[in-house]
Coordinates of C-alpha atoms and ligand atoms in Angstrom, one line a residue:
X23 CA 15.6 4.3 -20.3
X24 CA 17.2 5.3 -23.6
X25 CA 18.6 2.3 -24.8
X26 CA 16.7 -0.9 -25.6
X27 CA 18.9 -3.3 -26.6
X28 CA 21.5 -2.6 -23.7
X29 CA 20.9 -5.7 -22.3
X30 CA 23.8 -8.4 -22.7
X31 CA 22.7 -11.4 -25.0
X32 CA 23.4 -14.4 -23.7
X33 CA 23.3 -12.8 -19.8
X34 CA 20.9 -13.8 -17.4
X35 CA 19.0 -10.6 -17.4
X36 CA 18.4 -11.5 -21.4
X37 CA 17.3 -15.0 -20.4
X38 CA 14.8 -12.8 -18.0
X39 CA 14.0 -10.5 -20.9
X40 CA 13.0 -13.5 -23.4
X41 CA 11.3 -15.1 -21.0
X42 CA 9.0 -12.3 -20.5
X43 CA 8.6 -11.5 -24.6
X44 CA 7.9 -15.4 -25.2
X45 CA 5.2 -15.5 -22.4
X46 CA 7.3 -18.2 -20.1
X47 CA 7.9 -15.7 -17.3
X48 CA 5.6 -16.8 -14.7
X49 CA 3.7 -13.6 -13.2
X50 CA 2.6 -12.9 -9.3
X51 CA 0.3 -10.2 -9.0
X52 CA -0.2 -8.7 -5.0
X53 CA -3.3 -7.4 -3.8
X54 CA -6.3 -9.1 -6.0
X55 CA -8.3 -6.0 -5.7
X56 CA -10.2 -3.7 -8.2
X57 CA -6.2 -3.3 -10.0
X58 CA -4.9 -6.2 -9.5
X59 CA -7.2 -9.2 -10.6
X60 CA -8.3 -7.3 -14.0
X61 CA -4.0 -7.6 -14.9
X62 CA -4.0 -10.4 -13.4
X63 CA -6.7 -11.2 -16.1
X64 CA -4.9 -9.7 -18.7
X65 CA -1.4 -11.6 -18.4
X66 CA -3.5 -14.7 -18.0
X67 CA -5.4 -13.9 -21.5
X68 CA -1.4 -13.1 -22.9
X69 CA -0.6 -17.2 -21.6
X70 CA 1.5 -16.3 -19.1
X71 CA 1.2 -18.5 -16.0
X72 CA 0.2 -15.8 -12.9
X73 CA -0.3 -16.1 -9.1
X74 CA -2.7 -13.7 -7.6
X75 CA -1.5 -13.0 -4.0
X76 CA -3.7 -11.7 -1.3
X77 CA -4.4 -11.2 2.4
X78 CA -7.5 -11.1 2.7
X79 CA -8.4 -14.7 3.0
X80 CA -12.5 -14.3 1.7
X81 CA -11.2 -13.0 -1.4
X82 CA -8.6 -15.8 -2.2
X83 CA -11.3 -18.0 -1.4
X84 CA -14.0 -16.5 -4.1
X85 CA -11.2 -16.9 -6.1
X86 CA -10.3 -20.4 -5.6
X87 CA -14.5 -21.0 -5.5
X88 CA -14.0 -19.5 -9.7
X89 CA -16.5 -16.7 -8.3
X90 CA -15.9 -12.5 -8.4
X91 CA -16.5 -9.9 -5.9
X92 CA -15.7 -6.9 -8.8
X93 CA -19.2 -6.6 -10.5
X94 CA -17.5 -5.8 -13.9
X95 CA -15.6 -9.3 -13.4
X96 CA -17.6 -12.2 -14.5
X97 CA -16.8 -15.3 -12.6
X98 CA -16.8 -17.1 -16.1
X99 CA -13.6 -15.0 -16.6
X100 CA -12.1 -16.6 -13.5
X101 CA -12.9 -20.1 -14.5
X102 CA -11.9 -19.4 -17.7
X103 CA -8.3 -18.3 -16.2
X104 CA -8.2 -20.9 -13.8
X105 CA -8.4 -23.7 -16.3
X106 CA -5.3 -21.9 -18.2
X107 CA -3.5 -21.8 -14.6
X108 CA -4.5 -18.4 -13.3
X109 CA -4.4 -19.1 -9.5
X110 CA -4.8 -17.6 -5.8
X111 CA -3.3 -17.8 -2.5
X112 CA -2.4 -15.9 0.8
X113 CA 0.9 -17.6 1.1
X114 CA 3.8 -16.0 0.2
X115 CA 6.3 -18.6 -0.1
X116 CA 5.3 -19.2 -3.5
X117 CA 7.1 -15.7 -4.3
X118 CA 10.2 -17.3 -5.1
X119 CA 9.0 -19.4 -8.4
X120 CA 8.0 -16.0 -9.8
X121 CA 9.8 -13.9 -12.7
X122 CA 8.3 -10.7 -11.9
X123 CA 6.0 -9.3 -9.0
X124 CA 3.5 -6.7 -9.5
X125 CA 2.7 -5.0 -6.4
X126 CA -0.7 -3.1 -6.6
X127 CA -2.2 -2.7 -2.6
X128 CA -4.1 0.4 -1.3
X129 CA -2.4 3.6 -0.6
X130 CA -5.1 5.6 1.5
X131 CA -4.9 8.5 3.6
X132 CA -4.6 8.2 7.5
X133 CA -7.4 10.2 9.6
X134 CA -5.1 13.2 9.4
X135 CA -4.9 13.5 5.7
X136 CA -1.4 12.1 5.2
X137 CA -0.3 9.1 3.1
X138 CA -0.8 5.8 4.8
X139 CA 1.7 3.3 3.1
X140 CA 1.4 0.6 5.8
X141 CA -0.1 -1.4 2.9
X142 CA 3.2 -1.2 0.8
X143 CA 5.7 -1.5 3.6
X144 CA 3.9 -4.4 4.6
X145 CA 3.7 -6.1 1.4
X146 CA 7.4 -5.4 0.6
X147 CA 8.4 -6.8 4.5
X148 CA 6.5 -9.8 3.8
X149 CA 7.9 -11.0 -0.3
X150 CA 11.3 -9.8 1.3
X151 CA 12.3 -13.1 2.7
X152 CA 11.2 -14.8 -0.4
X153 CA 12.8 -13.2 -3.3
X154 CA 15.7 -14.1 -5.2
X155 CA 18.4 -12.9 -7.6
X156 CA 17.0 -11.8 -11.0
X157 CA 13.4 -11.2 -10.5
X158 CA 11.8 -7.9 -11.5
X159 CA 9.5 -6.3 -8.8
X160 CA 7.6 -3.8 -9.8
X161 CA 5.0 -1.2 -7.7
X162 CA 2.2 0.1 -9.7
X163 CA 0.2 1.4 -6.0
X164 CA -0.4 5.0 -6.8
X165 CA 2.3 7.2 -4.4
X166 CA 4.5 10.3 -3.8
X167 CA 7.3 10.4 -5.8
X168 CA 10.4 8.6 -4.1
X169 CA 8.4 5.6 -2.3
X170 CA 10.1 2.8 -4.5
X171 CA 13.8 4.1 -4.1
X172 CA 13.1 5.4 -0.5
X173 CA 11.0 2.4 1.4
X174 CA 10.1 -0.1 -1.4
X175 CA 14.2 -0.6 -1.9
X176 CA 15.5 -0.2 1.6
X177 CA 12.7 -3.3 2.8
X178 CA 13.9 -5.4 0.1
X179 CA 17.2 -4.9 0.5
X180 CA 17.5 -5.1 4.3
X181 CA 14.9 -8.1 4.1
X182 CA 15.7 -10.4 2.0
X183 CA 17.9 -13.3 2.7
X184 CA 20.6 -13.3 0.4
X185 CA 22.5 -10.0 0.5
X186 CA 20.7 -9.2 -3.0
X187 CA 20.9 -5.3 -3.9
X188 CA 18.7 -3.6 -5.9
X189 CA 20.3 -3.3 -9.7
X190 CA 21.8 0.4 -10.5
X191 CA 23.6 -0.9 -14.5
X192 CA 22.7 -3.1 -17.0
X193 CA 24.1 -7.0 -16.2
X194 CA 24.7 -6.4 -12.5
X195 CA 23.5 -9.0 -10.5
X196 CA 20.4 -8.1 -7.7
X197 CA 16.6 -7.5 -7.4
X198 CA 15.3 -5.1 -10.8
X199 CA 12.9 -2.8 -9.1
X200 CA 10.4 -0.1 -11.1
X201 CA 7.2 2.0 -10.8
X202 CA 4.3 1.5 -12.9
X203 CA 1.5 3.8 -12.5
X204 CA -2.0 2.1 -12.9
X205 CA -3.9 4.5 -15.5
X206 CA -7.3 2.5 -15.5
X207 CA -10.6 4.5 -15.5
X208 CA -13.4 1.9 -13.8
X209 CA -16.6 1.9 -15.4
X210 CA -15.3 3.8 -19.4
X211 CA -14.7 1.2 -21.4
X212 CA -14.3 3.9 -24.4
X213 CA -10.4 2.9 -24.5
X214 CA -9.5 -0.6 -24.3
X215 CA -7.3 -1.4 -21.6
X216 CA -4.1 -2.7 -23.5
X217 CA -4.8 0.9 -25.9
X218 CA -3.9 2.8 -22.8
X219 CA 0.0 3.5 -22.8
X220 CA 1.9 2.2 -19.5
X221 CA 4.8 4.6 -17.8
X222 CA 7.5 2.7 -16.6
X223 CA 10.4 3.9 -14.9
X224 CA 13.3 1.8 -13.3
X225 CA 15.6 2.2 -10.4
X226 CA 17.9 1.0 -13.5
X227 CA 17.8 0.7 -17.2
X228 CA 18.1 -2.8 -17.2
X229 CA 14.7 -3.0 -14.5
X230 CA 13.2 -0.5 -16.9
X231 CA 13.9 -2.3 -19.8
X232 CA 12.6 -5.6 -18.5
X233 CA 9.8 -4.0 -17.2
X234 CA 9.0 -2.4 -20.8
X235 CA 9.3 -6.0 -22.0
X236 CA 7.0 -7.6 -19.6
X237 CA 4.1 -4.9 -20.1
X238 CA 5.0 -4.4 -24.2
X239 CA 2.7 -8.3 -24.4
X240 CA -0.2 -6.3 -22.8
X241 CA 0.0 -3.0 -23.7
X242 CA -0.1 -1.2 -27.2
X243 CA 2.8 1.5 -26.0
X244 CA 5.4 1.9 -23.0
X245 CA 6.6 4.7 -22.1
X246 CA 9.7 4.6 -20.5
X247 CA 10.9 7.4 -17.9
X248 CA 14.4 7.8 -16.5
X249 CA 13.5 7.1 -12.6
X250 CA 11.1 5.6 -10.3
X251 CA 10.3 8.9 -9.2
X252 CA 9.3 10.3 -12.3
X253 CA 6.8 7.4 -13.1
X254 CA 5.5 8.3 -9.9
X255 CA 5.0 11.9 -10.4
X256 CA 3.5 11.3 -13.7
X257 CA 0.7 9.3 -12.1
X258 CA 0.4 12.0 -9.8
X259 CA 0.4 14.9 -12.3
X260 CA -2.3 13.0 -14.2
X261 CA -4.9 13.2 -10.8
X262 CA -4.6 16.2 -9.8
X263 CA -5.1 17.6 -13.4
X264 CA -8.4 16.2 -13.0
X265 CA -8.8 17.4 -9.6
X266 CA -8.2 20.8 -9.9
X267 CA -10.0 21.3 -13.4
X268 CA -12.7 19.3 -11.6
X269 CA -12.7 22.2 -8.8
X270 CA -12.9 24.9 -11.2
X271 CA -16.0 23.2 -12.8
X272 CA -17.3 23.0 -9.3
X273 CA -16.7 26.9 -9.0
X274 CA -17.8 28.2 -11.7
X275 CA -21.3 25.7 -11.8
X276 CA -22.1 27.8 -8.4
X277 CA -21.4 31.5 -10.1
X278 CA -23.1 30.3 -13.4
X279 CA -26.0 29.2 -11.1
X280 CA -26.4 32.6 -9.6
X281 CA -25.8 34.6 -12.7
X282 CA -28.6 32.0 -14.2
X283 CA -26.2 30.4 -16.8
X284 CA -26.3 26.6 -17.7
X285 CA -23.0 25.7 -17.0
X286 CA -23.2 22.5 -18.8
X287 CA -25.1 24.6 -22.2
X288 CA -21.3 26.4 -21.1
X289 CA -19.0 23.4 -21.4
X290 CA -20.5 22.2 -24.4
X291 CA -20.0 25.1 -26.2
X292 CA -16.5 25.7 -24.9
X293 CA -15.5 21.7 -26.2
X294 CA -16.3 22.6 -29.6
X295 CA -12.8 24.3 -29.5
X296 CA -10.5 22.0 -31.6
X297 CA -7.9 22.8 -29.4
X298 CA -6.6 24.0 -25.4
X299 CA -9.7 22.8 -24.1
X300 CA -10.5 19.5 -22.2
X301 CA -14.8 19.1 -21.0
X302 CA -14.6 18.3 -17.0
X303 CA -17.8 18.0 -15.2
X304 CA -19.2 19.6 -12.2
X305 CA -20.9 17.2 -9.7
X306 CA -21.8 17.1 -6.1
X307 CA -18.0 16.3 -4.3
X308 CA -14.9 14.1 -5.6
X309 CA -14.9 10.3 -5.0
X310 CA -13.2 7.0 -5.3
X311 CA -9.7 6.0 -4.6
X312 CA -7.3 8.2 -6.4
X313 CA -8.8 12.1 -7.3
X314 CA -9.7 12.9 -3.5
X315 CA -6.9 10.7 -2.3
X316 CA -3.8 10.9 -4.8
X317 CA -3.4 14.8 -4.6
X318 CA -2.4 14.7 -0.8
X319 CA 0.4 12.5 -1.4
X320 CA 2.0 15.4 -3.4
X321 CA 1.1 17.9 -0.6
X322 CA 2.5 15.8 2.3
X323 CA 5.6 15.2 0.2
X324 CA 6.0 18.9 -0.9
X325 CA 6.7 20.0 3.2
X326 CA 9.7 17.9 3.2
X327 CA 11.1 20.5 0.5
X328 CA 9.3 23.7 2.6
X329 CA 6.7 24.1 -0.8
X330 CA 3.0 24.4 -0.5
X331 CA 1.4 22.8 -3.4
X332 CA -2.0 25.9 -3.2
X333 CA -3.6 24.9 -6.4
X334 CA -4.1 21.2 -4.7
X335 CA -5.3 22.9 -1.5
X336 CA -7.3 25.4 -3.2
X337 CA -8.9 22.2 -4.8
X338 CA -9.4 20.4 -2.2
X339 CA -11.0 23.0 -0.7
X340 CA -13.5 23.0 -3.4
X341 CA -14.2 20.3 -3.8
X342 CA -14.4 19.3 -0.4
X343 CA -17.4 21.8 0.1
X344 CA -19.3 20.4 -2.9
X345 CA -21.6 17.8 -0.7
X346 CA -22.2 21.1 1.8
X347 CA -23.5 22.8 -1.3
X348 CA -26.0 20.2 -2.3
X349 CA -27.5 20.4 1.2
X350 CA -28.0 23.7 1.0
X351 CA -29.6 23.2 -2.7
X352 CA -31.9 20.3 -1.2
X353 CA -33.2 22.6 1.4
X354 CA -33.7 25.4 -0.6
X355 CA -35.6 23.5 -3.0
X356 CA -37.8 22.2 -0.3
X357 CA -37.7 25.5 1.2
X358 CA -39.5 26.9 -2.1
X359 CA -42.0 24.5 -1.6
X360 CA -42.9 25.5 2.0
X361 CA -40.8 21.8 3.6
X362 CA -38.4 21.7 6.1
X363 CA -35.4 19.5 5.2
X364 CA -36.1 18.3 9.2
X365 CA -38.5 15.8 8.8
X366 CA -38.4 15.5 5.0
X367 CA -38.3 11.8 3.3
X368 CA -35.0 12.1 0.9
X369 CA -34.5 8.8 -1.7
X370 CA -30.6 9.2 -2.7
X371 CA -30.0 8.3 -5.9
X372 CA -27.0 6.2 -6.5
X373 CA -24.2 5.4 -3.7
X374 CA -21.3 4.8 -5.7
X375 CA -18.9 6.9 -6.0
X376 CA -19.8 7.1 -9.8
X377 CA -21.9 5.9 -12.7
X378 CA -22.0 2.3 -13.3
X379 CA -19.5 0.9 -10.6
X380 CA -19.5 -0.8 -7.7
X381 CA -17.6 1.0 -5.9
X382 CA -18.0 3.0 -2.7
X383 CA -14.5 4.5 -1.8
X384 CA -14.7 8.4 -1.0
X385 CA -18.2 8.2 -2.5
X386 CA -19.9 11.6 -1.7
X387 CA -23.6 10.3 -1.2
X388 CA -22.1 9.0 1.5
X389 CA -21.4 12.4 3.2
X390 CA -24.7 13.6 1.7
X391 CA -26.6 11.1 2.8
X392 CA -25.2 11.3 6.7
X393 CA -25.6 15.3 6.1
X394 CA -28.6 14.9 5.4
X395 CA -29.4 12.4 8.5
X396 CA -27.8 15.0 10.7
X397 CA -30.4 17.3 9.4
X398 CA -33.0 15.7 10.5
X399 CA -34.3 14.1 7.2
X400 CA -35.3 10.4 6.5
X401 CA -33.1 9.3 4.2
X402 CA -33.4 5.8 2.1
X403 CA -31.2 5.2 -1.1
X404 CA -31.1 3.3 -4.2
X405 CA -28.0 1.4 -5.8
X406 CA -28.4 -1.4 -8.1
X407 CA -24.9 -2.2 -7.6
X408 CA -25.5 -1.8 -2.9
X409 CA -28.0 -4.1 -1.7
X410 CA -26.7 -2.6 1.9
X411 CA -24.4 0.3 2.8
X412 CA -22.6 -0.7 6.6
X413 CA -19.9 1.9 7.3
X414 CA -20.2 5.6 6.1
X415 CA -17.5 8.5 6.1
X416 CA -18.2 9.3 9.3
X417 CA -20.6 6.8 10.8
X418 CA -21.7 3.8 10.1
X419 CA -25.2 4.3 8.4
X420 CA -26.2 0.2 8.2
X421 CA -28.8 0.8 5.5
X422 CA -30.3 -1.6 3.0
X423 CA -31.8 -0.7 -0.4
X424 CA -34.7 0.8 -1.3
X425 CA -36.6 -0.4 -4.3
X426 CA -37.2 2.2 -6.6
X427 CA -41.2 2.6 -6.4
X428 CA -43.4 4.6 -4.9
X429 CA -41.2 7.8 -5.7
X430 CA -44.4 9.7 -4.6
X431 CA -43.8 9.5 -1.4
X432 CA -40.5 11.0 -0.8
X433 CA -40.5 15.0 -0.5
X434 CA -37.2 15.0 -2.2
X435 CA -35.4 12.4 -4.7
X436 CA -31.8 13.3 -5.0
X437 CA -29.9 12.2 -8.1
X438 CA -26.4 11.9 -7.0
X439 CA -25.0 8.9 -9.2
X440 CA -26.4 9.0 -12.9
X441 CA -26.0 5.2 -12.9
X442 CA -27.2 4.5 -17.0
X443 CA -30.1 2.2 -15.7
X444 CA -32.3 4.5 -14.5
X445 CA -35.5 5.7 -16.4
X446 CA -34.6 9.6 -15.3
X447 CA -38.1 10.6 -17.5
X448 CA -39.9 8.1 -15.2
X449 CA -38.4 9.2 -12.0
X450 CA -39.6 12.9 -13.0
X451 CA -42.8 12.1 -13.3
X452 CA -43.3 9.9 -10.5
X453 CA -41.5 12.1 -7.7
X454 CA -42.8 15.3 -6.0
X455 CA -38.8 17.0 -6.6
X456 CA -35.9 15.9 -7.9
X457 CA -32.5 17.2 -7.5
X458 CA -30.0 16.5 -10.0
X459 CA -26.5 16.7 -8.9
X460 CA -25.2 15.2 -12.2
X461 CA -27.3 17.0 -15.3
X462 CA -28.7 13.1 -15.6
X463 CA -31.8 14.9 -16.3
X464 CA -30.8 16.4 -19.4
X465 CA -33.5 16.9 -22.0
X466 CA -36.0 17.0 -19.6
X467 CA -38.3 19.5 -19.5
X468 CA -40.1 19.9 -15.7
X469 CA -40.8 22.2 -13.2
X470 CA -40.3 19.6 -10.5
X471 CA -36.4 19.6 -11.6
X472 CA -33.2 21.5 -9.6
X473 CA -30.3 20.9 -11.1
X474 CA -27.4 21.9 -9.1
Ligands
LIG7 N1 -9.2 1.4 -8.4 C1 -8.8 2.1 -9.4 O1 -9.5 2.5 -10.3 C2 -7.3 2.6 -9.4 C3 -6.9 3.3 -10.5 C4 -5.5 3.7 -10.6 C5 -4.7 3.4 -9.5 N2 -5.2 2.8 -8.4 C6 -4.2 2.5 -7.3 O2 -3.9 1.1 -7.3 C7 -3.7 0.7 -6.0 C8 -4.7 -0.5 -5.6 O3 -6.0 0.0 -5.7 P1 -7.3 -0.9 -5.8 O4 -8.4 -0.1 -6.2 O5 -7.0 -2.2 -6.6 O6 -7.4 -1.3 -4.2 P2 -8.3 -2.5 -3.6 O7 -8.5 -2.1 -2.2 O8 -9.4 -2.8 -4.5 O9 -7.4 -3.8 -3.7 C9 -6.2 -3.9 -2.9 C10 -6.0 -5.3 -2.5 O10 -4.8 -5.5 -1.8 C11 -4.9 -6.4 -0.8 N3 -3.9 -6.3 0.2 C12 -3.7 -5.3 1.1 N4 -2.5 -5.5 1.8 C13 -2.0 -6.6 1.3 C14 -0.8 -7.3 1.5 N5 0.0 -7.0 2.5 N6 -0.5 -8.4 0.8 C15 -1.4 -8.8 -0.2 N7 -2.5 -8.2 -0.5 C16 -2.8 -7.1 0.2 C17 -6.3 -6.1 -0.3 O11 -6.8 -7.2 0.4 C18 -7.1 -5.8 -1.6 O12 -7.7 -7.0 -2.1 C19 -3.9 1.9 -5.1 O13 -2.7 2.5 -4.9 C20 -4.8 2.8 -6.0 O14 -4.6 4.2 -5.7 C21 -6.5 2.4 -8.3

């Protein structure tokens, strides 16, 4: 989008436009998950009237009940934007009464590594027969670029019961379609949400610029891109940045290890540098929804144009191996200590995927943990955030938490999530070993201590 004022005064799409500057536009957000409910949140706190629509029925119904089922998401928060208006439902008629539809649904991987966008296509087949002319529909589901002009348009287009098209110029008449990347980083609240600049791009200007519009109430800065597809890559580019700068922290932790360098002394040293350096962190494996998920999309995508993305791959690779590595760590360290990893009582440390949320997606204690099970250890864990753990990677591991006492006990404690609660001093001195996956035990001064 170059232009911002492109838009007709007096047209309908400007009636659209004010509606969504004066707050009137009423909002329906799709898929109430981790993504969804916290915008939902947001528009509600802006004054604009927004439906949250989901499938799952339990959720809709802790909803409706003013409860949460996102730790970070106090149920007083949901009361407070129900009495303003803020409601949920699983029925999809009500799509029609909306401005604007935000579509944020998973966007996993199948079992063989490729994208999975069942989620989307079914989301788009099902608001299909319910939209109408002049509403703005916009993705924000993290994807390869070309999934809003190449299935998101084609569904709505074929599916909806009006002959609408999808808008290609400013004033024509049809659905207004964009892609919005969701930028949000669970559990830092070190940048407020609406300080965090959203990249919109349109399959028009007139969907970008109404987009722009709708997000400029939340959001301190829009960025405005000339396609769909570019938005898309953006996000993309973003995650795999992490991922493979994540990698070569991974790599050059287990060279620094051998050559009896710190690699974290390392890192804060380099990060002094005023400028061309960013600090990643080693750890023991990627996790969550979008750095061990979001890179394949890219990779799958690049076949159809005969390219092999090798940094993502090589990444992958890396990091992939990272849970392997802190096996071998765990029974080397018993190993030192004359213990067999067979037989050995393990306490994990922390099952989320990372520090201080509740959220399990990808984590890699749970590959540790069933590593470690196929071992032959005896493995208990302790999250504040996981009373029980059901389904693993692999296996389902039906596990309930273990309070954290009698540290003693275990041969090894393995620090895997450096969740801020913990007493790391306290669990030192109580445990026989301690492995530390995540330099939590910074500071610390102990022989009982392997940081890896
Ligand atoms: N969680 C994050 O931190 C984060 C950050 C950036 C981007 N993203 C991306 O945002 C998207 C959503 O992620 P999330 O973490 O919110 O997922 P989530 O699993 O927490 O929530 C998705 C919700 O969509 C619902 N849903 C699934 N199919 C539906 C349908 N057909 N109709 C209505 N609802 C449906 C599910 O029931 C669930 O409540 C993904 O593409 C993800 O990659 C997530």
């Amino acid at each position: 989008m170059t232009k911002t004022t492109a838009i007709s005064t007096g047209s309908r799409l400007a009636q659209l436009k004010h509606k969504m500057e004066t707050r009137e536009a009423r909002i329906g957000i799709i898929g109430m998950g981790y993504v969804g409910l916290p915008l939902a949140l947001l528009f509600r706190a802006e004054r604009f009237r927004v439906t949250g629509f989901d499938i799952a029925t339990d959720k809709v119904a802790t909803l409706k009940a003013g409860s949460s089922y996102i730790v970070r998401i106090l149920p007083e928060s949901i009361q407070e934007a129900q009495r303003a208006g803020f409601s949920a439902t699983s029925d999809y008629s009500g799509i029609a009464e909306m401005d604007a539809i935000i579509i944020c649904v998973p966007t996993p991987l199948n079992e063989h590594h490729e994208p999975d966008l069942s989620y989307v296509r079914q989301t788009v087949e099902s608001i299909a027969p319910f939209v109408r002319e002049n509403q703005l529909i916009v993705l924000e589901s993290t994807t390869y670029p070309g999934t809003t002009e190449e299935i998101v348009v084609p569904i709505l287009e074929s599916g909806n019961r009006h002959g609408l098209k999808v808008t290609r110029g400013f004033d024509d008449a049809g659905l207004h379609v964009a892609f919005s990347p969701e930028r949000e980083n669970p559990g830092d609240d070190s940048v407020a949400r609406h300080e965090i600049p959203k990249v919109v791009g349109g399959c028009s200007p007139a969907a970008a610029e109404l987009a722009a519009s709708m997000y400029g109430t939340i959001f301190r800065r829009v960025v405005p891109v000339t396609s769909p597809a570019a938005a898309e890559m953006t996000k993309l580019l973003e995650n795999i940045y992490r991922c493979v700068n994540i990698a070569l922290v991974n790599e050059l932790k287990q060279l620094c290890m051998r050559m009896g360098i710190d690699i974290y002394e390392v890192i804060e040293a380099a990060r002094t540098k005023p400028f061309g350096f960013q600090a990643f962190y080693p750890g023991p494996g990627l996790g969550g929804h979008c750095i061990p998920i979001d890179p394949f999309y890219l990779s799958w995508k690049a076949r159809e144009f005969d390219f092999r993305t090798r940094f993502i791959e090589l990444a992958g690779e890396v990091n992939m191996r990272m849970p392997y590595f802190v096996i071998e760590q765990i029974a080397a360290a018993l190993n030192n200590r004359a213990k067999a990893l067979n037989g050995a009582k393990v306490l994990v440390l922390g099952v989320a995927y990372k520090r201080d949320v509740d959220d399990l997606r990808e984590s890699p204690s749970l590959t540790i943990i069933e590593l470690l099970r196929e071992k032959g250890a005896q493995v208990a864990y302790n999250d504040p955030y996981f009373p029980t753990v059901g389904q693993g990677r692999h296996y389902a591991l039906n596990m309930t938490n273990t309070p954290l006492n009698g540290l003693a006990q275990y041969d090894a404690v393995v620090i895997v999530t450096d969740h801020s609660e913990y007493d790391y001093r306290a669990i030192v001195e109580q445990a026989q070993l301690v492995v530390d996956t995540r330099n939590a035990t910074r500071g610390i001064d102990s022989q009982k201590i392997v940081r890896c």
